[in-house]
Short mmCIF file of C-alpha atoms and ligand atoms in Angstrom, two decimals:
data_model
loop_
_atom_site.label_atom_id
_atom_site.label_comp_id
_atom_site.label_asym_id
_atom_site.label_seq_id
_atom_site.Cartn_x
_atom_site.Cartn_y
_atom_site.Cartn_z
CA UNK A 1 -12.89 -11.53 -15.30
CA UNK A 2 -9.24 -11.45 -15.95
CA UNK A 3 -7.19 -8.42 -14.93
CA UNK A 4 -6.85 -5.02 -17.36
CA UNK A 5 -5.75 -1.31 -16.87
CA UNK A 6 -7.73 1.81 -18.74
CA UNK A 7 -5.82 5.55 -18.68
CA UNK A 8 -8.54 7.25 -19.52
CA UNK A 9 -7.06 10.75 -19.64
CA UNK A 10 -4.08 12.61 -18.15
CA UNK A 11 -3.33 15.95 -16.99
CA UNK A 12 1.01 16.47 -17.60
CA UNK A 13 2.13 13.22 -15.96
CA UNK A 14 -0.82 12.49 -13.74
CA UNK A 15 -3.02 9.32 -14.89
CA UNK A 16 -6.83 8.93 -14.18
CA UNK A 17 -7.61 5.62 -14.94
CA UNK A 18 -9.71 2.28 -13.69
CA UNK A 19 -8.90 -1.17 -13.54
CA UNK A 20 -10.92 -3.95 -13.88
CA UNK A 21 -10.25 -7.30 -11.36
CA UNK A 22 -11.61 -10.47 -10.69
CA UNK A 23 -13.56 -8.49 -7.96
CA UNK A 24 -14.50 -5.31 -9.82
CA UNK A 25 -13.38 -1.81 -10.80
CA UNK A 26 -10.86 0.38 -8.82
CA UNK A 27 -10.46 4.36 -9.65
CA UNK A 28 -7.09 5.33 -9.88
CA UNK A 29 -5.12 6.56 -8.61
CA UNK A 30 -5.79 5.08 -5.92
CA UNK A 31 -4.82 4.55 -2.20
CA UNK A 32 -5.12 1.17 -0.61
CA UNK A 33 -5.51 1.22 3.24
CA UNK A 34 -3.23 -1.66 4.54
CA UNK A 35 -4.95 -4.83 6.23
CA UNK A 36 -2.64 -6.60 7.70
CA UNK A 37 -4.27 -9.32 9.28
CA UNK A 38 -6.98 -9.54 6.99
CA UNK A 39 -8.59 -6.43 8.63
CA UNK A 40 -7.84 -2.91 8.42
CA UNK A 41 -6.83 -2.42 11.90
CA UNK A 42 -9.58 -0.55 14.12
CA UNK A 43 -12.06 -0.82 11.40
CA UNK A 44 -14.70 -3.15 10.08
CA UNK A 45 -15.62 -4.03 5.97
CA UNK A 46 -18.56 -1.33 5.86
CA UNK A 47 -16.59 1.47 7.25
CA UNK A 48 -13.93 0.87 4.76
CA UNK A 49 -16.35 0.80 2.21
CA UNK A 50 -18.38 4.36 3.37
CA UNK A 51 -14.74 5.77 3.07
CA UNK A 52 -14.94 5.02 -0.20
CA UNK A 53 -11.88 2.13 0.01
CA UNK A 54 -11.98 0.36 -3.20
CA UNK A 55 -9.06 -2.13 -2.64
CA UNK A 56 -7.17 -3.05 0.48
CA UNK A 57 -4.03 -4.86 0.88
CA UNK A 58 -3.24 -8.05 2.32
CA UNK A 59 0.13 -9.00 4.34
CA UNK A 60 1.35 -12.47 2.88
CA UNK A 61 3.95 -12.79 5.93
CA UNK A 62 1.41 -12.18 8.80
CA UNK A 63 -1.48 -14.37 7.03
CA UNK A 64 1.21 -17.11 6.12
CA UNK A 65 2.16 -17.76 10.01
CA UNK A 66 -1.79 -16.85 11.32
CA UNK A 67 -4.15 -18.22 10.20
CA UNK A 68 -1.77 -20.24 7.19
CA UNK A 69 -2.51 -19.57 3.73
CA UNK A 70 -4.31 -23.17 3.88
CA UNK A 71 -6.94 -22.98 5.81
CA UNK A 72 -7.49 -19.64 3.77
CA UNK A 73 -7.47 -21.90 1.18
CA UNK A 74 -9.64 -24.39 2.53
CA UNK A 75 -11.90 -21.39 3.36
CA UNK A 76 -12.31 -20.18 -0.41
CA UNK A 77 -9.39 -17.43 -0.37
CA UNK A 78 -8.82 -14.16 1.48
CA UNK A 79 -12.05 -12.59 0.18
CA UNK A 80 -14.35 -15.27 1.50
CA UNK A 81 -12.61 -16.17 4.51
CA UNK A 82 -12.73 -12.17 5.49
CA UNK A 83 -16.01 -11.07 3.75
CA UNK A 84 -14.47 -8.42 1.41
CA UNK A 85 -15.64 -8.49 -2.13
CA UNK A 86 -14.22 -5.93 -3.46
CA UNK A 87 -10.38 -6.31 -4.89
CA UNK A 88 -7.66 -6.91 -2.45
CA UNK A 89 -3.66 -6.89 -3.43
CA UNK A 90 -1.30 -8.93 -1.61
CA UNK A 91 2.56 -8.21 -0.88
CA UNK A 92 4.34 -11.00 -1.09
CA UNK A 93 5.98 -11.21 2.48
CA UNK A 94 9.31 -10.19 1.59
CA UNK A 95 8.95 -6.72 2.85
CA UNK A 96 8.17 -7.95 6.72
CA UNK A 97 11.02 -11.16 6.27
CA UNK A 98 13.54 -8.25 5.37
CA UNK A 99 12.74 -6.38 8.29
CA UNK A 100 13.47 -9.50 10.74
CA UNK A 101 16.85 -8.58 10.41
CA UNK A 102 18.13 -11.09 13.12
CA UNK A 103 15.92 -13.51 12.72
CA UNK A 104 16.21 -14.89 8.89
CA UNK A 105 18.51 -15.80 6.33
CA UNK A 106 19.21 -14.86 2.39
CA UNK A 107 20.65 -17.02 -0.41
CA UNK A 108 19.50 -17.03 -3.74
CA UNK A 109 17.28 -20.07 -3.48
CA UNK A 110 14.50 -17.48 -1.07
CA UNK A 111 14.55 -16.52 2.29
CA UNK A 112 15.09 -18.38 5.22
CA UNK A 113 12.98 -17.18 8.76
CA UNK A 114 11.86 -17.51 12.42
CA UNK A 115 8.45 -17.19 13.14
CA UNK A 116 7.97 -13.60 15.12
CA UNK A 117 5.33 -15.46 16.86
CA UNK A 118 6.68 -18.98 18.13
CA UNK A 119 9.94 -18.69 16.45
CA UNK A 120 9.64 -21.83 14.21
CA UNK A 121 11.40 -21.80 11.02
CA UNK A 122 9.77 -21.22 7.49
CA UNK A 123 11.62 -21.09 3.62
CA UNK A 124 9.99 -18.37 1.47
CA UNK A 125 11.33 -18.94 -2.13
CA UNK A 126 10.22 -17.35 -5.32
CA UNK A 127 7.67 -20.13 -5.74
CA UNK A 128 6.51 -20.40 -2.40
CA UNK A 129 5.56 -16.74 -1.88
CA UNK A 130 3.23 -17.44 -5.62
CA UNK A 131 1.89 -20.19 -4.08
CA UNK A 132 1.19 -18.41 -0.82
CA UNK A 133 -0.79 -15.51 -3.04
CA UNK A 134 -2.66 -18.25 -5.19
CA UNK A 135 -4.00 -19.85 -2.15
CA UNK A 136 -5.36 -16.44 -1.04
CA UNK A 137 -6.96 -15.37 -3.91
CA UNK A 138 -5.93 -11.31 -3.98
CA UNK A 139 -6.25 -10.04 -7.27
CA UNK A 140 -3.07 -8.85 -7.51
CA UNK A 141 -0.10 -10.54 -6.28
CA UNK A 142 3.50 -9.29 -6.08
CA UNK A 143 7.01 -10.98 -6.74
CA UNK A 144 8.87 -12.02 -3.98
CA UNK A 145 12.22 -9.24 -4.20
CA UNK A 146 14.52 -8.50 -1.75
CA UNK A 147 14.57 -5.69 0.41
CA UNK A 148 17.59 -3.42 0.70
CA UNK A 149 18.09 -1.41 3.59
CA UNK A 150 19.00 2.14 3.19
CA UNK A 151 21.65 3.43 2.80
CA UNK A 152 23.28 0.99 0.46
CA UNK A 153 26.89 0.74 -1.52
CA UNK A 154 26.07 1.00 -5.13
CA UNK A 155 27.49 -2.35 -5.07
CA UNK A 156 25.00 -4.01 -2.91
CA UNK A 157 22.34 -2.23 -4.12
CA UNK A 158 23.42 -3.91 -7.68
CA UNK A 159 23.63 -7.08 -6.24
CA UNK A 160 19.90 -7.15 -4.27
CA UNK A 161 18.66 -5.86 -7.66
CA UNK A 162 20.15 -8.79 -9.22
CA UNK A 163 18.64 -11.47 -7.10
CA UNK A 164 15.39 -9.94 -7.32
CA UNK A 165 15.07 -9.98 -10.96
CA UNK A 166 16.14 -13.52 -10.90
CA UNK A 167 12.97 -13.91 -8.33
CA UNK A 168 11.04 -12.05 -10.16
CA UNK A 169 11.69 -14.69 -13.31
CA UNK A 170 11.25 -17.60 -11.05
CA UNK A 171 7.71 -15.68 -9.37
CA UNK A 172 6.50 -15.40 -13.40
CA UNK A 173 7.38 -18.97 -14.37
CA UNK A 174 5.51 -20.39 -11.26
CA UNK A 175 2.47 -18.09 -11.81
CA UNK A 176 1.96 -19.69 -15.55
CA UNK A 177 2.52 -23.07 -14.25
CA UNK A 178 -0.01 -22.84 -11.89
CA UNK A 179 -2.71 -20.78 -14.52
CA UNK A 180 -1.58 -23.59 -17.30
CA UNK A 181 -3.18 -26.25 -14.98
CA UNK A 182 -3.63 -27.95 -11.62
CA UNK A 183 -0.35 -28.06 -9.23
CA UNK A 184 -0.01 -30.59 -6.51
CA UNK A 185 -0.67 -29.27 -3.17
CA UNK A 186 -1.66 -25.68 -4.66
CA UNK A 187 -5.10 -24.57 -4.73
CA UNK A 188 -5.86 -21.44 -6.84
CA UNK A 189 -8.65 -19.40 -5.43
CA UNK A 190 -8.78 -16.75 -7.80
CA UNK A 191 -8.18 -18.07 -11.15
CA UNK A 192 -7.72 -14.44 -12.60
CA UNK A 193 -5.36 -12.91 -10.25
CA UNK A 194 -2.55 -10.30 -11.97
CA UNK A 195 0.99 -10.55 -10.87
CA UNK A 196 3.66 -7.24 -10.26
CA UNK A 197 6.84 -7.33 -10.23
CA UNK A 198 9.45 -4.82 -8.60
CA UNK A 199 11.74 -2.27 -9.53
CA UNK A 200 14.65 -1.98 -7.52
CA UNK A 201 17.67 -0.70 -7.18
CA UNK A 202 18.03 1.75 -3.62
CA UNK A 203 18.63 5.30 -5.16
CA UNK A 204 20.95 4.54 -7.94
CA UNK A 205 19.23 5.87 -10.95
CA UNK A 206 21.48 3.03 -13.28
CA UNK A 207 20.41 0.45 -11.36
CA UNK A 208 16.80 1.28 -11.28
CA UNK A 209 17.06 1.93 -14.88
CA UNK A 210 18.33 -1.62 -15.58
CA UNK A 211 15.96 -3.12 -13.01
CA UNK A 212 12.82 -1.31 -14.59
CA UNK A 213 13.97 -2.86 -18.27
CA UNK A 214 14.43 -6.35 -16.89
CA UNK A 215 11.67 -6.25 -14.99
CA UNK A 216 9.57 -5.31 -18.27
CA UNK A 217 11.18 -7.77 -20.35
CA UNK A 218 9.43 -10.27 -18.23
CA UNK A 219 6.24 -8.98 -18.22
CA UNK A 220 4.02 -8.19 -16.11
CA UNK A 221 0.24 -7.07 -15.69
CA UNK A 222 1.87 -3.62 -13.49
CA UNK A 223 5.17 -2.64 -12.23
CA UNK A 224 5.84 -1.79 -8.53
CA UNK A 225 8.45 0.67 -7.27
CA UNK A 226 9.70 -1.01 -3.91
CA UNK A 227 12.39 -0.26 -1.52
CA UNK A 228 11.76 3.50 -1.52
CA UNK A 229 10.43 6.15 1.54
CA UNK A 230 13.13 3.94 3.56
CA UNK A 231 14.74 6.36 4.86
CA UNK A 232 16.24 8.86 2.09
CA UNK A 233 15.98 12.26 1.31
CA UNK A 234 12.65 13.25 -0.11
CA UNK A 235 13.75 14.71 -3.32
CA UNK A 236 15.60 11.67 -3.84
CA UNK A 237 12.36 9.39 -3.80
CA UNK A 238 10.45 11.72 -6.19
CA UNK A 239 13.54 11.79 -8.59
CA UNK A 240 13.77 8.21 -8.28
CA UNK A 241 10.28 7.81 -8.50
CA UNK A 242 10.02 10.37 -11.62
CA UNK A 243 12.98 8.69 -13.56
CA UNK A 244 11.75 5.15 -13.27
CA UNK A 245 8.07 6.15 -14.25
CA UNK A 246 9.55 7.17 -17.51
CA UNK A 247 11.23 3.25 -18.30
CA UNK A 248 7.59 1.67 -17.66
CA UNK A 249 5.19 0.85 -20.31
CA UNK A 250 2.28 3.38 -20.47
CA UNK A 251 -0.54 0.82 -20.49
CA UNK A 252 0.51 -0.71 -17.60
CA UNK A 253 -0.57 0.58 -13.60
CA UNK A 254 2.37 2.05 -11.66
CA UNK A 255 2.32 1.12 -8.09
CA UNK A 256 4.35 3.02 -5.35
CA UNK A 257 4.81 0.74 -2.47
CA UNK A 258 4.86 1.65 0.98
CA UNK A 259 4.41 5.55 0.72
CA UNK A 260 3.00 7.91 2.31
CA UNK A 261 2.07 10.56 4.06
CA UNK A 262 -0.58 13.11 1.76
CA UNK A 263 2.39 15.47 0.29
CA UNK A 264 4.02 11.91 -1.58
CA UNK A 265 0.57 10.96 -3.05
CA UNK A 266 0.06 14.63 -5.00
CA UNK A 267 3.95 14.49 -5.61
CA UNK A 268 3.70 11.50 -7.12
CA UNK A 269 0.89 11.17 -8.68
CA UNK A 270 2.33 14.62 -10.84
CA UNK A 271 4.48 12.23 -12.03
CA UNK A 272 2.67 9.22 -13.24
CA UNK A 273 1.98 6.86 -10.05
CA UNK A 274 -1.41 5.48 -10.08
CA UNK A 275 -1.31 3.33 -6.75
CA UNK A 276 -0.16 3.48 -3.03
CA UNK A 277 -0.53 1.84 0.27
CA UNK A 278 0.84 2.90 3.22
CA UNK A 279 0.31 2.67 7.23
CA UNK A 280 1.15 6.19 8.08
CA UNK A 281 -2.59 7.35 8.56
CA UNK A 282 -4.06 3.95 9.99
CA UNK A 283 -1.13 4.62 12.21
CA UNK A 284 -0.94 7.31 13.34
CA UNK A 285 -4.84 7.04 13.90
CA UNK A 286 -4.33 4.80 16.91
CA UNK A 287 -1.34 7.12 18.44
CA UNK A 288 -3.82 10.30 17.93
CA UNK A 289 -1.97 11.72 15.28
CA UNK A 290 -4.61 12.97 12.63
CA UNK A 291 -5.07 14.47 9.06
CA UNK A 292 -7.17 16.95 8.52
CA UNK A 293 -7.73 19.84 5.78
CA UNK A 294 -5.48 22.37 8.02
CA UNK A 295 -3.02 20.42 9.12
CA UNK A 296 -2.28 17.85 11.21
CA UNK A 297 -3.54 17.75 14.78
CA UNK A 298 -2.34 15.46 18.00
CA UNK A 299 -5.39 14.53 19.66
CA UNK A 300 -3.72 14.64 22.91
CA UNK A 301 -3.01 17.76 22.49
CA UNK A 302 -4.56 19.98 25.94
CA UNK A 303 -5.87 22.61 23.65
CA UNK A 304 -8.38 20.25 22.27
CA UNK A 305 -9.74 19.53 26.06
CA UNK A 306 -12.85 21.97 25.59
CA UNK A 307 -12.92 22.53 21.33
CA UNK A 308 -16.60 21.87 20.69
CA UNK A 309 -15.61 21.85 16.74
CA UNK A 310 -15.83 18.78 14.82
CA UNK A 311 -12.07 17.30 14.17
CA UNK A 312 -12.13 18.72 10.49
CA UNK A 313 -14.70 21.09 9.38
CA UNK A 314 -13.84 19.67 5.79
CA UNK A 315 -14.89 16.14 5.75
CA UNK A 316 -17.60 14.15 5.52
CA UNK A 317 -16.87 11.23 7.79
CA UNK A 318 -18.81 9.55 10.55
CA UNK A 319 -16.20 10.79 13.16
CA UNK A 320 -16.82 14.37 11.79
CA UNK A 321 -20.37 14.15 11.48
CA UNK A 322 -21.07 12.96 14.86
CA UNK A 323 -17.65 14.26 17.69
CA UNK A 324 -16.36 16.79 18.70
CA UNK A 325 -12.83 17.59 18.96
CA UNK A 326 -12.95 17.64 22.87
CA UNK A 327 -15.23 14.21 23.24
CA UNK A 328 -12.11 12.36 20.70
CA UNK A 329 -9.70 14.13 22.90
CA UNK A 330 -11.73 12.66 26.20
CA UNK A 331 -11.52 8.99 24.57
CA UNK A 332 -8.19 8.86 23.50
CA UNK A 333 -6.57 9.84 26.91
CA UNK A 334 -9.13 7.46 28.81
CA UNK A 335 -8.42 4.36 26.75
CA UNK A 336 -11.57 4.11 24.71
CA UNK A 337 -10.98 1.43 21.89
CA UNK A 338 -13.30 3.49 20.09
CA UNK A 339 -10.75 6.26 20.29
CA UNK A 340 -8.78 4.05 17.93
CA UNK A 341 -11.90 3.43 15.72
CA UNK A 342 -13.02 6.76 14.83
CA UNK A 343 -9.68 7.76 14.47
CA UNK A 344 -9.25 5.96 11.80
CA UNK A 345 -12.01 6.44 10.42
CA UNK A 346 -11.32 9.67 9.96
CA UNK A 347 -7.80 9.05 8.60
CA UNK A 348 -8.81 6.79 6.06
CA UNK A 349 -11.66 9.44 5.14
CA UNK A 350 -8.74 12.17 4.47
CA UNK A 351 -6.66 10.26 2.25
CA UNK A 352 -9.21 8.54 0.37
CA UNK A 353 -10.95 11.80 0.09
CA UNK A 354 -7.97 13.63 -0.90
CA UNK A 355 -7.51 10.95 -3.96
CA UNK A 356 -10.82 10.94 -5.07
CA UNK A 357 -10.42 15.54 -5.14
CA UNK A 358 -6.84 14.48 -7.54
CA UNK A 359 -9.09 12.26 -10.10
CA UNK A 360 -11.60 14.75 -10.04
CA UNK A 361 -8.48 17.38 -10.51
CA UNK A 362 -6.93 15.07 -13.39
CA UNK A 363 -10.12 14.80 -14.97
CA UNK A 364 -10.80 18.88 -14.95
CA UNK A 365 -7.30 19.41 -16.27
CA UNK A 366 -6.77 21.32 -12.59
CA UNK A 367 -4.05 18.90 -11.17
CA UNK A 368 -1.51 22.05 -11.73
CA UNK A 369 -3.67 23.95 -9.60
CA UNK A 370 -4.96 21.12 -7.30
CA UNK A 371 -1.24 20.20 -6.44
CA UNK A 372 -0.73 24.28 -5.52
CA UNK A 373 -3.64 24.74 -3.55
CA UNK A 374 -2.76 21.54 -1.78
CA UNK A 375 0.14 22.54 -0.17
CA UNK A 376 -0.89 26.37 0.41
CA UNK A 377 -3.60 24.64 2.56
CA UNK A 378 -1.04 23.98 5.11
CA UNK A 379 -1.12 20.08 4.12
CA UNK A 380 2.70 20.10 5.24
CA UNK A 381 2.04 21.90 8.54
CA UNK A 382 0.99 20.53 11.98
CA UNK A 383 -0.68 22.44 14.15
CA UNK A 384 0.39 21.05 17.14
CA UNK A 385 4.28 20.70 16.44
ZN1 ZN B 1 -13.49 13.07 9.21
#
């Protein structure tokens, strides 16, 4: 089944829609837990899937250098090789290259890097990372773009925009060679994967403007917003975020990569994102630092030595169901790797819960008075700060 998007109704800005992939329907908007590794750290497949977790994401870098995107290959694609059926997007290893800082090297033919792990050397051009992707099989795969860091001259910021739409060209071209017929060396997995490109351009609203034209003009089955909840002022992300939103087609999903913490996914879902990933509450899970309907807690927290209640009176979750605040406490200060386990668990639970209370809002007409009630609920606060 090849790759489409549905709005099915809106409520101002905010989208509920579905779209269909290779490896069924995802409900957006939607939040996609990040699996690195080809696991969502701390968790296994079914958890995931009692959390209600609809798509996860894939990290092209880490999967690249272990295991290699062959053997994934030789194992049938990320889905197979990992036992997920349902959809799974892939970045396209750009993001973690970017971040080597010391260790790699940019011209316009891709991006030259040292292996984190053993330190040998690796090219990642336009073509390669769209190879990489075919070979695993996600069902959506992004364009390779280049990463600015934050803050950036409105010069280079103009310039790394530049370069990526020329990537993002060279990504598209290599995508339709490889779906108009059999490549040498490149084995497609996923015959009916959907490609994204990027907008970029740091916070410079012309650039971003120009990017998100450019980026249409090449077309692509959704549009990404990447290089953003770097590092700059809040408003500036959801101004950024709202402008560009308004330069993409309507018909096409909206994906906000890389944020973030509860208070971004209302934000910007009120104005028109239907997708997000981020590690923030897989995280922060592991370090004790959870979500919950209140607030957010810090499991290490003393006060939490002899609290009989469960961790958030709110949700439905295993971790909820079955422990105690005082018994999670207990675990995470003796080491338990189950500490890490339920915690996220739990985190997951929260934001995938807290999307699936927005469609339901979208779909009532109540996102007004969903987004409100949200942040009276002391969503921004932490108990323990
Ligand atoms: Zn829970």
């Amino acid at each position: 089944m090849a790759f489409s998007f549905t709005v099915r109704s809106t409520d101002g800005a905010a989208r509920l829609g579905e779209f269909q992939t290779p490896h069924g329907v995802v409900q957006a908007p939607t939040f996609m837990p990040v699996g690195t590794q080809g696991v969502v750290k701390a968790t296994r497949h079914r958890d995931l899937e009692e959390a209600g977790a609809e798509i996860i994401l894939g990290n092209t870098y880490h999967l690249l250098l272990r295991p290699g995107d062959e053997l994934i290959a030789r194992r049938g694609g990320l889905h197979r090789f990992i036992g997920w059926n349902r959809p799974i997007l892939t970045d396209s290893g750009g993001f973690q290259v970017f971040s080597l800082a010391q260790r790699r090297v940019i011209t316009d033919e891709g991006a030259e890097f040292q292996s984190h792990l053993d330190g040998s050397r690796y090219l990642l051009t336009p073509e390669r990372a769209t190879d990489i992707q075919s070979r695993l099989g996600s069902d959506i795969a992004m364009v390779l773009d280049e990463c600015l860091a934050f803050p950036a001259t409105h010069e280079a910021a103009a310039a790394s925009m530049t370069r990526s739409i020329q990537w993002a060209q060279r990504c598209r071209r290599r995508l339709l060679e490889l779906q108009a017929g059999p490549v040498a060396g490149v084995t497609v997995t996923n015959p009916g994967q959907a490609q994204f490109g990027i907008v970029q351009g740091g916070v410079f609203q012309d650039l971003r403007d120009e990017s998100a034209g450019a980026t249409v003009d090449i077309g692509f089955e959704g549009y990404a917003m990447g290089g953003l909840s770097v590092g700059e002022p809040i408003d500036q992300m959801y101004a950024v975020v709202g402008d560009t939103v308004g330069r993409l087609p309507p018909d096409a999903p909206r994906y906000l990569m890389g944020a973030g913490t509860p208070d971004d996914l209302v934000e910007c879902v009120a104005r028109g994102v239907d997708m997000f990933d981020c590690v923030l509450p897989t995280r922060n899970a592991r370090n004790g630092q959870l979500f919950t309907s209140e607030g957010r807690i810090n499991i290490r927290n003393a006060r939490y030595a002899e609290d009989d209640s469960p961790l958030d009176p709110r949700c439905g979750c295993y971790t909820c169901r079955h422990h105690s605040r005082a018994y999670l406490r207990h675990l995470y200060m003796a080491g338990e790797m189950t500490a890490g386990a339920l915690n996220t668990l739990h985190n997951l639970s929260y934001y995938l819960d807290t999307m699936r209370r927005i469609r339901d809002a979208i779909a009532f007409r109540t996102f007004d008075r969903f987004r409100l009630d949200f942040f009276r609920s002391a969503s921004r606060l932490s108990l323990d700060s």
